[in-house]
Short mmCIF file of C-alpha atoms in Angstrom, two decimals:
data_model
loop_
_atom_site.label_atom_id
_atom_site.label_comp_id
_atom_site.label_asym_id
_atom_site.label_seq_id
_atom_site.Cartn_x
_atom_site.Cartn_y
_atom_site.Cartn_z
CA MET A 1 108.20 80.29 110.82
CA THR A 2 110.79 82.87 109.57
CA ARG A 3 108.74 83.93 106.71
CA VAL A 4 105.91 84.68 109.31
CA LEU A 5 108.16 86.79 111.62
CA ASP A 6 109.52 88.71 108.89
CA GLY A 7 106.27 89.36 107.45
CA GLU A 8 104.71 90.35 111.11
CA LEU A 9 107.65 92.87 111.12
CA ARG A 10 106.83 94.52 108.10
CA GLY A 11 102.96 94.15 109.10
CA VAL A 12 101.79 91.35 106.99
CA TYR A 13 99.85 88.77 108.98
CA GLU A 14 99.95 85.23 107.73
CA ASN A 15 96.80 84.68 109.40
CA ARG A 16 94.26 86.67 107.41
CA ARG A 17 91.28 85.77 109.73
CA THR A 18 93.02 87.41 113.08
CA THR A 19 90.97 89.85 114.63
CA VAL A 20 92.24 92.90 116.63
CA ALA A 21 90.89 91.20 120.15
CA ASP A 22 92.82 88.15 119.13
CA TYR A 23 95.98 90.18 118.35
CA LEU A 24 95.70 92.52 121.13
CA ARG A 25 95.54 89.21 123.66
CA GLU A 26 98.39 87.92 121.98
CA TRP A 27 100.59 91.13 122.38
CA LEU A 28 99.29 90.87 125.77
CA ALA A 29 100.59 87.62 126.65
CA ALA A 30 103.76 88.17 124.95
CA LYS A 31 104.41 91.00 126.63
CA LYS A 32 103.82 89.91 129.92
CA LEU A 33 106.95 88.96 131.36
CA GLU A 34 108.96 91.87 130.13
CA LEU A 35 106.61 94.25 131.85
CA ALA A 36 106.10 95.40 135.49
CA PRO A 37 103.09 94.06 137.38
CA ASN A 38 101.23 97.17 137.62
CA THR A 39 102.39 98.37 133.95
CA TYR A 40 100.78 94.92 132.81
CA ALA A 41 97.68 95.16 134.81
CA GLY A 42 97.47 98.50 133.42
CA TYR A 43 97.97 97.35 129.56
CA GLU A 44 95.52 94.88 130.50
CA ALA A 45 92.55 96.94 131.93
CA CYS A 46 93.18 99.19 128.60
CA VAL A 47 93.06 96.34 126.34
CA GLU A 48 90.06 94.82 127.51
CA ARG A 49 87.91 97.51 128.59
CA ASP A 50 88.54 100.41 125.73
CA LEU A 51 90.02 98.55 122.57
CA ILE A 52 88.63 95.24 122.24
CA PRO A 53 84.86 96.61 122.76
CA ALA A 54 85.91 99.29 120.40
CA PHE A 55 87.73 97.57 117.99
CA GLY A 56 87.90 93.91 118.84
CA ARG A 57 85.07 92.48 115.84
CA TYR A 58 87.44 93.80 113.26
CA LEU A 59 90.06 91.53 111.41
CA LEU A 60 93.13 93.15 111.94
CA LEU A 61 94.05 93.58 107.99
CA ASP A 62 90.71 95.70 108.04
CA LEU A 63 91.38 97.92 110.71
CA ARG A 64 91.72 101.96 109.22
CA PRO A 65 91.96 105.22 110.62
CA LYS A 66 88.33 105.82 109.78
CA HIS A 67 87.62 103.18 112.37
CA ILE A 68 89.45 104.73 115.14
CA ASP A 69 88.12 108.13 113.86
CA ALA A 70 84.46 106.78 114.69
#
């Protein structure tokens, strides 16, 4: 577990099949208790409305600036 967490801190992900959508939803779930309800709702709306439709199908490891630029 320590190796996985260390890798994630450096931007190296153990599960090479994680999609951007999966990662964003995990991130939201992890942040839910830390954020004010309205802040969480805004983040969730942005993730579900904008980010996942645009980038969710990509593997996290494959996401590049060119995808965001497009």
